Coordinates of C-alpha atoms in Angstrom, one line a residue:
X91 CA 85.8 102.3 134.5
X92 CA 85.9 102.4 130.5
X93 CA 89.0 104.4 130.2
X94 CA 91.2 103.1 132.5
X95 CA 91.6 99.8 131.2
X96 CA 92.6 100.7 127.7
X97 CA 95.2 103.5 129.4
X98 CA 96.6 100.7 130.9
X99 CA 97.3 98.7 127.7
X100 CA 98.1 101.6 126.0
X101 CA 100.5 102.4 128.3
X102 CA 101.6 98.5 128.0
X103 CA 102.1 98.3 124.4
X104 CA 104.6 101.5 124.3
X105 CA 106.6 100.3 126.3
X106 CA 106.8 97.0 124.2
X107 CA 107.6 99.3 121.3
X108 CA 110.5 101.2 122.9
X109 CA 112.1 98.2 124.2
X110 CA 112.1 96.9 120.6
X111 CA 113.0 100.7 118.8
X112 CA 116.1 99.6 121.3
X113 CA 117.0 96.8 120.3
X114 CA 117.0 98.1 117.0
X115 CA 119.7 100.4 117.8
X116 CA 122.3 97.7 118.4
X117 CA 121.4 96.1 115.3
X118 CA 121.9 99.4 112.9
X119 CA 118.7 97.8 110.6
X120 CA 114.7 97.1 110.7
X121 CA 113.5 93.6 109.9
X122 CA 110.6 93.4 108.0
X123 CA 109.0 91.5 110.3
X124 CA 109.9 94.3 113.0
X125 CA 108.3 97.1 110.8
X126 CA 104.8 94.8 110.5
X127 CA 104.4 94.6 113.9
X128 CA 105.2 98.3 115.4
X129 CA 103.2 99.5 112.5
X130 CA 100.1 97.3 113.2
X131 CA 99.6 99.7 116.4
X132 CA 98.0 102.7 115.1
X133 CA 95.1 99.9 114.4
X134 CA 94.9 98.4 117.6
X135 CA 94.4 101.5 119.5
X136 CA 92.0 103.0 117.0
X137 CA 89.6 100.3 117.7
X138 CA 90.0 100.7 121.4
X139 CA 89.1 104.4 121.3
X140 CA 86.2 103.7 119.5
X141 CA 84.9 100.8 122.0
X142 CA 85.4 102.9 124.7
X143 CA 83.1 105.7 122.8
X144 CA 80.6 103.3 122.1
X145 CA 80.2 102.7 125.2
X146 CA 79.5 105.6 126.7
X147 CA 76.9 105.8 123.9
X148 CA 75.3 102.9 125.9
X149 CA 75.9 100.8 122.6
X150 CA 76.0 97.0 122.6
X151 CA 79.9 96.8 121.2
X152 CA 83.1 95.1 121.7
X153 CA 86.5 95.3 120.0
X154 CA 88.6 92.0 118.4
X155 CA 92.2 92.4 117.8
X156 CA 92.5 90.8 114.6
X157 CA 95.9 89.0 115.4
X158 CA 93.8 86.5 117.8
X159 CA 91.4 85.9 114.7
X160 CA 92.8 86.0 111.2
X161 CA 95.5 84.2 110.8
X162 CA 97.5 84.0 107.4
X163 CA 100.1 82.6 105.0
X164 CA 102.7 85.1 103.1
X165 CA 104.2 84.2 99.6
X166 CA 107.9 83.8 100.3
X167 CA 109.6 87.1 99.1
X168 CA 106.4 89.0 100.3
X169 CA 108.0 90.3 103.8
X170 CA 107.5 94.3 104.8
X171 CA 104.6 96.5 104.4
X172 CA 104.7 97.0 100.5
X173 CA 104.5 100.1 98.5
X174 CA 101.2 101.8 98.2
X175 CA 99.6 101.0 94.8
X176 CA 102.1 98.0 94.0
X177 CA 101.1 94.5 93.0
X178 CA 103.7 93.9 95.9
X179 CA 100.7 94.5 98.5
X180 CA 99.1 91.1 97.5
X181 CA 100.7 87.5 98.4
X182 CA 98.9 87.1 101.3
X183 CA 96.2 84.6 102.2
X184 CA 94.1 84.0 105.1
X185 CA 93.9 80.1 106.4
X186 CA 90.0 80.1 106.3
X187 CA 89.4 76.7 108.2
X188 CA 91.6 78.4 111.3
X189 CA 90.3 81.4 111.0
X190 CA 86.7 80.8 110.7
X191 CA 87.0 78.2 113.9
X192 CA 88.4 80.9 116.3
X193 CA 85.8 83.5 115.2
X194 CA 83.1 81.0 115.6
X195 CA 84.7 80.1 119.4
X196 CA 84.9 84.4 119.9
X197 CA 81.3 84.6 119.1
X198 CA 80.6 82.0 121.5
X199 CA 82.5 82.9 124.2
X200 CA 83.2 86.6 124.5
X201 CA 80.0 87.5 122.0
X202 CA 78.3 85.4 124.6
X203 CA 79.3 87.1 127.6
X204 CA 78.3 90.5 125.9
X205 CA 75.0 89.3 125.5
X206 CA 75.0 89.6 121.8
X207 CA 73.3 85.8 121.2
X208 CA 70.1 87.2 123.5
X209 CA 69.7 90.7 121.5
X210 CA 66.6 90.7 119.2
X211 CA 68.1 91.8 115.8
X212 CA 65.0 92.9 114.5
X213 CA 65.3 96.0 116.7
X214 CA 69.1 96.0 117.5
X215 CA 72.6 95.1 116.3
X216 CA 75.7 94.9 118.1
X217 CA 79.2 96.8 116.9
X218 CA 81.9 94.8 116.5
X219 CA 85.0 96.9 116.1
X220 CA 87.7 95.0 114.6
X221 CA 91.1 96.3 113.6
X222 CA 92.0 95.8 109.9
X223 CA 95.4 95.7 108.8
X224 CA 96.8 93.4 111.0
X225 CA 96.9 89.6 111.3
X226 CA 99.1 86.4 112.4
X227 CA 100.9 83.8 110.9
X228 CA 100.4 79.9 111.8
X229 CA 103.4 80.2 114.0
X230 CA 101.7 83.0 115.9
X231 CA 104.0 86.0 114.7
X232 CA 102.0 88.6 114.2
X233 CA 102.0 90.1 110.5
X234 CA 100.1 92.7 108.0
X235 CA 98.1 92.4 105.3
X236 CA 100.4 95.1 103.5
X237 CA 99.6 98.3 102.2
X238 CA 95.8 99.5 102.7
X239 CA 95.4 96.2 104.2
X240 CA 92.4 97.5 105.9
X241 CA 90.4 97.0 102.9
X242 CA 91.0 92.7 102.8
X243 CA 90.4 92.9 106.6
X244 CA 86.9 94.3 105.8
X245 CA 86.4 91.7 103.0
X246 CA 87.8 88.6 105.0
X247 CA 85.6 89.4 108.4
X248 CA 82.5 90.6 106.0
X249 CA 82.5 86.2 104.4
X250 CA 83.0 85.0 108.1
X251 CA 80.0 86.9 109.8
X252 CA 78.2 86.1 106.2
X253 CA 77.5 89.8 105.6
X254 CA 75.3 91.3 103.9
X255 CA 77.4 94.2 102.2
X256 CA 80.7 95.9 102.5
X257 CA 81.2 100.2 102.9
X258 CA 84.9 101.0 102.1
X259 CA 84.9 104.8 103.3
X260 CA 87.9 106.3 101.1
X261 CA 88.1 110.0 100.7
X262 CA 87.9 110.0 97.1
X263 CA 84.4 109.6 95.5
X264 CA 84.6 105.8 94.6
X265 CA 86.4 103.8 92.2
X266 CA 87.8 106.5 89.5
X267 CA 88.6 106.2 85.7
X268 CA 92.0 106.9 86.4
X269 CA 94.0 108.7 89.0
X270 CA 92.7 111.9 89.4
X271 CA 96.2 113.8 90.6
X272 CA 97.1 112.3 86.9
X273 CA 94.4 112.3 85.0
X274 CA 92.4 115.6 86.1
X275 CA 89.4 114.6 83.8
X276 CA 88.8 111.3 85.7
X277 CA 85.5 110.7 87.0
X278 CA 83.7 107.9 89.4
X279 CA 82.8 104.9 87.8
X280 CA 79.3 103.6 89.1
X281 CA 79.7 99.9 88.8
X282 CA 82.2 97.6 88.4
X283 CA 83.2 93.8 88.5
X284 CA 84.6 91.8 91.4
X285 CA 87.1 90.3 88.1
X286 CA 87.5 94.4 87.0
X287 CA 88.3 95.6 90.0
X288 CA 91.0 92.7 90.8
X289 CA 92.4 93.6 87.8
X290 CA 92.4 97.7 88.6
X291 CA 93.8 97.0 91.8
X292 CA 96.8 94.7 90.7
X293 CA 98.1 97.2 88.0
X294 CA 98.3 100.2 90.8
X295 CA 94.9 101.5 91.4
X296 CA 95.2 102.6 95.1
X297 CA 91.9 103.1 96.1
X298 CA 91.6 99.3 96.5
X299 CA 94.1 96.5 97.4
X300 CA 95.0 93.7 95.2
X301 CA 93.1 90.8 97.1
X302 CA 90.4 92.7 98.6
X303 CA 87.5 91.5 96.4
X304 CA 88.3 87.6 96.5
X305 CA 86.8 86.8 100.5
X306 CA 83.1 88.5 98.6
X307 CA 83.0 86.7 95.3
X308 CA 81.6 82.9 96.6
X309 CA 79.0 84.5 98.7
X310 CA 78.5 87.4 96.1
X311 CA 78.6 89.9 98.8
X312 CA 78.8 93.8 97.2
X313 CA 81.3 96.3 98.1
X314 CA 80.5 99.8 98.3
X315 CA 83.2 102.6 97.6
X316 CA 82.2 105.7 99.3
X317 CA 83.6 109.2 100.1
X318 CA 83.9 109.8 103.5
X319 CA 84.2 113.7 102.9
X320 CA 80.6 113.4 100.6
X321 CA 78.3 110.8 102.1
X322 CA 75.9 111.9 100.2
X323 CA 77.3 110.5 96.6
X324 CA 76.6 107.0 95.7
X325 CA 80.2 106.3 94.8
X326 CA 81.1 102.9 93.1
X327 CA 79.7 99.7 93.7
X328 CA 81.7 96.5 92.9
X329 CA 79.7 92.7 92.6
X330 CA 78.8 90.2 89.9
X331 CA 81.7 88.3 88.3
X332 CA 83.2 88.9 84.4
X333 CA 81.9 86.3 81.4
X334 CA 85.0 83.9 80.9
X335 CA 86.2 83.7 77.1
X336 CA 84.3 80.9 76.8
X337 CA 81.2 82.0 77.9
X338 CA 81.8 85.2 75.1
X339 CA 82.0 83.1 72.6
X340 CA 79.2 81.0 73.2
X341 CA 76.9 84.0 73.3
X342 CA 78.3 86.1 71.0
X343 CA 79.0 83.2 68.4
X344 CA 82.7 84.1 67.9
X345 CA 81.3 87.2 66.1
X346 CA 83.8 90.4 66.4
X347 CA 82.6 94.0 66.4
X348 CA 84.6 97.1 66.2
X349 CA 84.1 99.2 69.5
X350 CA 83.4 102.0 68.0
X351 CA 80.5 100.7 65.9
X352 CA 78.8 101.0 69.6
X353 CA 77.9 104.5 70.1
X354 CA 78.2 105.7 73.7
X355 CA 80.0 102.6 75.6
X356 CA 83.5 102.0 76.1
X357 CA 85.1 98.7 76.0
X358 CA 87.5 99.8 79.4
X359 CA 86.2 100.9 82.6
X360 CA 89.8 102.1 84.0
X361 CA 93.2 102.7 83.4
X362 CA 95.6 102.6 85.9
X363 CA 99.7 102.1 86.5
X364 CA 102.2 101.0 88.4
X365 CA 105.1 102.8 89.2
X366 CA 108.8 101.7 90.1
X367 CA 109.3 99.0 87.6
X368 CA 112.2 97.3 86.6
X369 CA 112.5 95.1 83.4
X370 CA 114.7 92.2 83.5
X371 CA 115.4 90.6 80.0
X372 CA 117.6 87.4 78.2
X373 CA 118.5 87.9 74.5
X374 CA 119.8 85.1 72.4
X375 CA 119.2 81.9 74.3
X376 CA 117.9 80.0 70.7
X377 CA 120.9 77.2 71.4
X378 CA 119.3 76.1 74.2
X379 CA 115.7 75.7 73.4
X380 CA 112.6 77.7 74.5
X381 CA 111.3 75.5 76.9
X382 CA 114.1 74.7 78.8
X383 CA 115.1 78.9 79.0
X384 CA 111.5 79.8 80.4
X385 CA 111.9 77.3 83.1
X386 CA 115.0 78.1 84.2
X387 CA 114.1 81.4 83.9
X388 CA 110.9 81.7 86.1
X389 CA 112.5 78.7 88.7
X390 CA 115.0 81.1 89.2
X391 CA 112.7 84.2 90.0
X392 CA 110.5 81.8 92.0
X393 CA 113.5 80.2 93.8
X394 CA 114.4 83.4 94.6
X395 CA 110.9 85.4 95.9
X396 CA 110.6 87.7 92.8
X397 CA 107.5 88.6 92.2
X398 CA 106.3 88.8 88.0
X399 CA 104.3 91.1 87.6
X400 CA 104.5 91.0 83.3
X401 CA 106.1 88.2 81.0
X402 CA 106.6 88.4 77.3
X403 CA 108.8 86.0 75.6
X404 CA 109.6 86.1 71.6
X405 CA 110.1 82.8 70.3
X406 CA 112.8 83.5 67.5
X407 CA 116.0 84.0 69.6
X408 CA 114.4 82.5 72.8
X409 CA 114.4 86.1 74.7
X410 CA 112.8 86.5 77.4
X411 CA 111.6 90.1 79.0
X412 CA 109.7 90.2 82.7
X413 CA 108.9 93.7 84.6
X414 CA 109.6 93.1 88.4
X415 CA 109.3 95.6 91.7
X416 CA 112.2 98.3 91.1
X417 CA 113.6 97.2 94.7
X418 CA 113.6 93.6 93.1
X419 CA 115.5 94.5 90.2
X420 CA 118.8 94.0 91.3
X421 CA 117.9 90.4 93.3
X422 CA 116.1 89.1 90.1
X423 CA 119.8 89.9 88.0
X424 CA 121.9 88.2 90.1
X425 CA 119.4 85.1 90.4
X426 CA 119.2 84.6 86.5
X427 CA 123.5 85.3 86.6
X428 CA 123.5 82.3 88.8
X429 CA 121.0 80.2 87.0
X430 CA 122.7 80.9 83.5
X431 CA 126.1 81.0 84.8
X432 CA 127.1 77.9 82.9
X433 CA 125.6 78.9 79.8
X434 CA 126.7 82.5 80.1
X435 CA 130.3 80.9 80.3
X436 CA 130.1 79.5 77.2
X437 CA 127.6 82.1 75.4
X438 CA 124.8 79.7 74.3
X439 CA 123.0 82.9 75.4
X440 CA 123.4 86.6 74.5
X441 CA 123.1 89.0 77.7
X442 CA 121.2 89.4 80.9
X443 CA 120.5 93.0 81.8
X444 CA 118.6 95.5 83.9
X445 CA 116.6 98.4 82.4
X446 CA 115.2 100.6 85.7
X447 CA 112.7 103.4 86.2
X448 CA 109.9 102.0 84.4
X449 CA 106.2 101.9 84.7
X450 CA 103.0 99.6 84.0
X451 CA 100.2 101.3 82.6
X452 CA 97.0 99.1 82.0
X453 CA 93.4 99.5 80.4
X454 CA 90.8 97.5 82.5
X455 CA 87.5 96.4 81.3
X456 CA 85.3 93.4 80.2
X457 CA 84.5 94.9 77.4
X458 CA 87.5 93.8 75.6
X459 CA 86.4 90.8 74.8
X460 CA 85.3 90.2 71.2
X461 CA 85.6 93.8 70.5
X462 CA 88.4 95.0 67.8
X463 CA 90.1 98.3 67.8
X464 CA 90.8 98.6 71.3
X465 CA 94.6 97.5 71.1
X466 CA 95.3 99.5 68.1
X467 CA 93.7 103.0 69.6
X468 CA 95.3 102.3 72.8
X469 CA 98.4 101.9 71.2
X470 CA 97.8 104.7 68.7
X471 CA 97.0 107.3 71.4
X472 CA 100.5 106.3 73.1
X473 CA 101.9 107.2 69.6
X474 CA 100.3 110.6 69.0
X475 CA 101.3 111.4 73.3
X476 CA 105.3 110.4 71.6
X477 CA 105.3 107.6 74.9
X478 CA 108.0 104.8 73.8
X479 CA 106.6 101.0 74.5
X480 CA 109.0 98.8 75.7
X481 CA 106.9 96.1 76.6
X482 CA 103.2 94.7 75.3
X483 CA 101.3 92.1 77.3
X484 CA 97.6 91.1 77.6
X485 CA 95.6 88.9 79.4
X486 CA 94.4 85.4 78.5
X487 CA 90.8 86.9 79.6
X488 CA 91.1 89.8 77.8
X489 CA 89.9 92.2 80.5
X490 CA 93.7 94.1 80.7
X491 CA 95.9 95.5 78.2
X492 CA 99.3 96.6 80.2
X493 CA 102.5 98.0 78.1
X494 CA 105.4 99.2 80.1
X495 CA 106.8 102.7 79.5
X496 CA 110.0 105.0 80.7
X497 CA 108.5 106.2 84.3
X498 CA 108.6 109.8 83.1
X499 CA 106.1 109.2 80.4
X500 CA 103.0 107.6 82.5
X501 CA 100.8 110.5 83.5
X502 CA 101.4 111.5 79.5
X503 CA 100.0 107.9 78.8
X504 CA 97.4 108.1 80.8
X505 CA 96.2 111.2 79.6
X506 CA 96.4 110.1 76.4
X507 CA 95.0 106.3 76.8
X508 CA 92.2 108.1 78.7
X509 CA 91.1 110.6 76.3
X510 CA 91.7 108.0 73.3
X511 CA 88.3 105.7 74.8
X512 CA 86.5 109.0 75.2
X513 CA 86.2 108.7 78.8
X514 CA 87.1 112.2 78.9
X515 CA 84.3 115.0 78.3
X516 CA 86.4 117.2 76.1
X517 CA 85.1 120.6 74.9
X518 CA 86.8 122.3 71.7
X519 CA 86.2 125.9 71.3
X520 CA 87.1 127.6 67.9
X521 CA 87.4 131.1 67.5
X522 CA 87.7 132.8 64.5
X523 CA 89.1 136.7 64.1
X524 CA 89.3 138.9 61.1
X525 CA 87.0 136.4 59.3
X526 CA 85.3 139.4 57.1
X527 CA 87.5 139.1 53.9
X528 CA 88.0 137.1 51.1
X529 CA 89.5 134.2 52.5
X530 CA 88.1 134.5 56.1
X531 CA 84.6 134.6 54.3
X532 CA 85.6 131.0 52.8
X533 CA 87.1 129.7 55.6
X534 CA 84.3 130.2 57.9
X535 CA 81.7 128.6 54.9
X536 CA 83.9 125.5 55.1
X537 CA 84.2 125.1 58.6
X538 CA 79.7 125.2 58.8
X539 CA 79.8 122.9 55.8
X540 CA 81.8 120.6 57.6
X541 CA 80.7 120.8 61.8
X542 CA 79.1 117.6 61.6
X543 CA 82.6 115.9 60.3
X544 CA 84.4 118.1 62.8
X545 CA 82.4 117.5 65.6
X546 CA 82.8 113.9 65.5
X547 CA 86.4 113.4 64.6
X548 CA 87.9 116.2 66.6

């Protein structure tokens, strides 16, 4: 009676999927679109084995599939799955107005039938299983929110049923200071902000996706970040929204302190990276005119789908330097050959060219804002780890930093960008041997004479 059903679809749906793996064969190449939809499955069928548990449990449940509710609009150029911990795994945006009218018609139809308008919520809640990941566009094609889409699906479903909270179950202890496989000193942060955690997430943080946070900000709806594996822990816990600029220098009065004059608190609450960058970059365009290089520089990489993840321009020879997805590289080269073709003809500009295996790395926090010192021992810590910047850029908010690095140096960055803010408990042992003669004797009266210097400088 509960089983049979959901064997049946089962059975249903993989036979839709072979007939399309065949179809595939005759083709000799995946569409993205193809990819979105055969992977969305492992979702739909999870939700289904827990509804039919449920109700064996004598539970009041049911199960949505997602791609009858949400329904969503994809930047152009934003096709495929994306990779795990790239800004690539954003660009999508649900259509609220449609959306919110077919939930509202679900609850009032099937919810109905269930009997979950009649149930006394004082003493009992239904489940509502609904499977994340997965969605539909206008035209009814059925897409993905990308890479740990799950997380947004939770967000997006939490603002339509007005929630009270959101649990994101990872298997990692919360948000951390830095990737622990990287960073082994990292640590859980306790609280963040919605604006903080946006910004973790775009520059590579993969505990969270980029968009996740944006559905709970107008309803100001917290997100929990939990360890599945240790229940127990509190993990991190993401709500309240960043001062703007503006708002810092009302309060503060334009006055600037040095972060270190504040003992114990660190201007950055993360730092994070993104791997598998590319950096695209025009030198000598000055006989043009700045303006009229940036925009036909970034109407060519919008034209085109090309997603910007950094800009820096230098005004004295009108160059222009951008850090793309690595598998955009080569597509944002041959867009700006086209656009400049003309001028390339007659060299009114230098050279376009590609520099590959890059990384992002990025200090987070709101912190930065009115505080001095925190570029200069970011970069400074880079310096002393020997890790080559080929690109600065901050935020207008001043809640990110990001420099881009050769992709072999970024766990050396991190290391060092992380231990530079003292977000890293470091212990230094000194041992002393043979220290009984003459010049041991001295040595070991200058080092008591000067712990107190030591201890805070090492």
């Amino acid at each position: 009676e509960i089983t049979d059903p959901i064997e049946e679809r089962f059975r249903a749906d993989a036979k839709d999927i072979l007939s399309v793996v065949q179809s595939l064969r005759m083709i000799r190449t995946v569409p993205a679109v193809t990819m979105e939809v055969v992977s969305g499955y492992g979702e739909i069928w999870s939700a289904q084995t827990l509804y039919a548990y449920l109700q064996t449990r004598d539970v009041p449940c049911d199960w949505i599939d997602a791609r009858e509710i949400l329904v969503v609009k994809s930047e152009g150029g934003n096709a495929g799955l994306g990779e795990k911990g790239e800004a690539s795994t954003g660009g999508v945006t649900p259509l609220w107005a449609e959306t919110a009218g077919r939930m509202a018609s679900w609850w009032n139809t099937v919810g109905k039938e269930d009997g979950f308008l009649d149930l006394d919520y004082g003493k009992e809640s239904p489940i509502v299983i609904v499977t994340g990941f997965v969605a539909t566009t206008a035209d009814g094609v059925p897409t993905t929110l990308k890479r740990s889409g799950s997380d947004y699906s939770a967000t997006v479903f939490a603002k339509l049923t007005c929630a009270g909270r959101v649990t994101m179950w990872k298997n990692t202890d919360g948000v951390y200071t830095a990737d622990p496989r990287r960073v082994p000193d990292a640590f859980s942060i306790s609280t963040l902000k919605y604006d903080e955690a946006m910004e973790l997430a775009y520059f590579g943080a993969q505990v969270l996706h980029p968009s996740a946070m944006v559905p709970c900000i107008d309803d100001s709806i917290p997100v929990y970040v939990r360890n599945i594996f240790n229940p127990d822990f509190e993990g991190t816990v993401i709500q309240g929204r960043c001062p703007t600029l503006q708002d810092v220098n009302n309060n503060k009065g334009g006055k600037v302190k040095n972060w270190r004059s504040i003992k114990g608190v660190s201007p950055i609450k993360g730092i994070t990276s993104v791997d598998k960058v590319s950096l695209v970059s025009l030198e000598g365009a000055s006989a043009i005119g700045g303006a009229n290089v940036a925009e036909k520089f970034m109407g060519a990489m919008a034209d085109n789908g090309i997603n910007v993840l950094i800009i820096t321009q230098a005004s004295s020879e009108s160059s222009i330097t951008v850090a793309v997805p690595a598998n955009q590289g080569e597509q944002a080269l041959a867009s700006l050959q086209d656009a400049f073709e003309l001028e390339l003809a007659r060299s009114t500009i230098g050279k376009l060219f590609l520099t590959t295996d890059m990384s992002i790395v990025a200090i987070v926090g709101e912190g930065m804002a009115m505080s001095s010192g925190v570029s200069a021992t970011f970069m400074s810590s880079l310096a002393r780890a020997n890790v080559n910047i080929r690109v600065i850029a901050q935020g207008s908010s001043e809640r990110q930093i990001a420099v881009v690095v050769d992709g072999s140096d970024t766990s050396r960055a991190l290391r060092a960008a992380h231990m530079a803010f003292t977000l890293s408990e470091t212990a230094v042992s000194v041992t002393v041997l043979g220290g009984t003669g003459d010049v041991g004797s001295s040595f070991v009266k200058q080092l008591q004479g000067q712990k107190e210097m030591l201890a805070k400088n090492l």
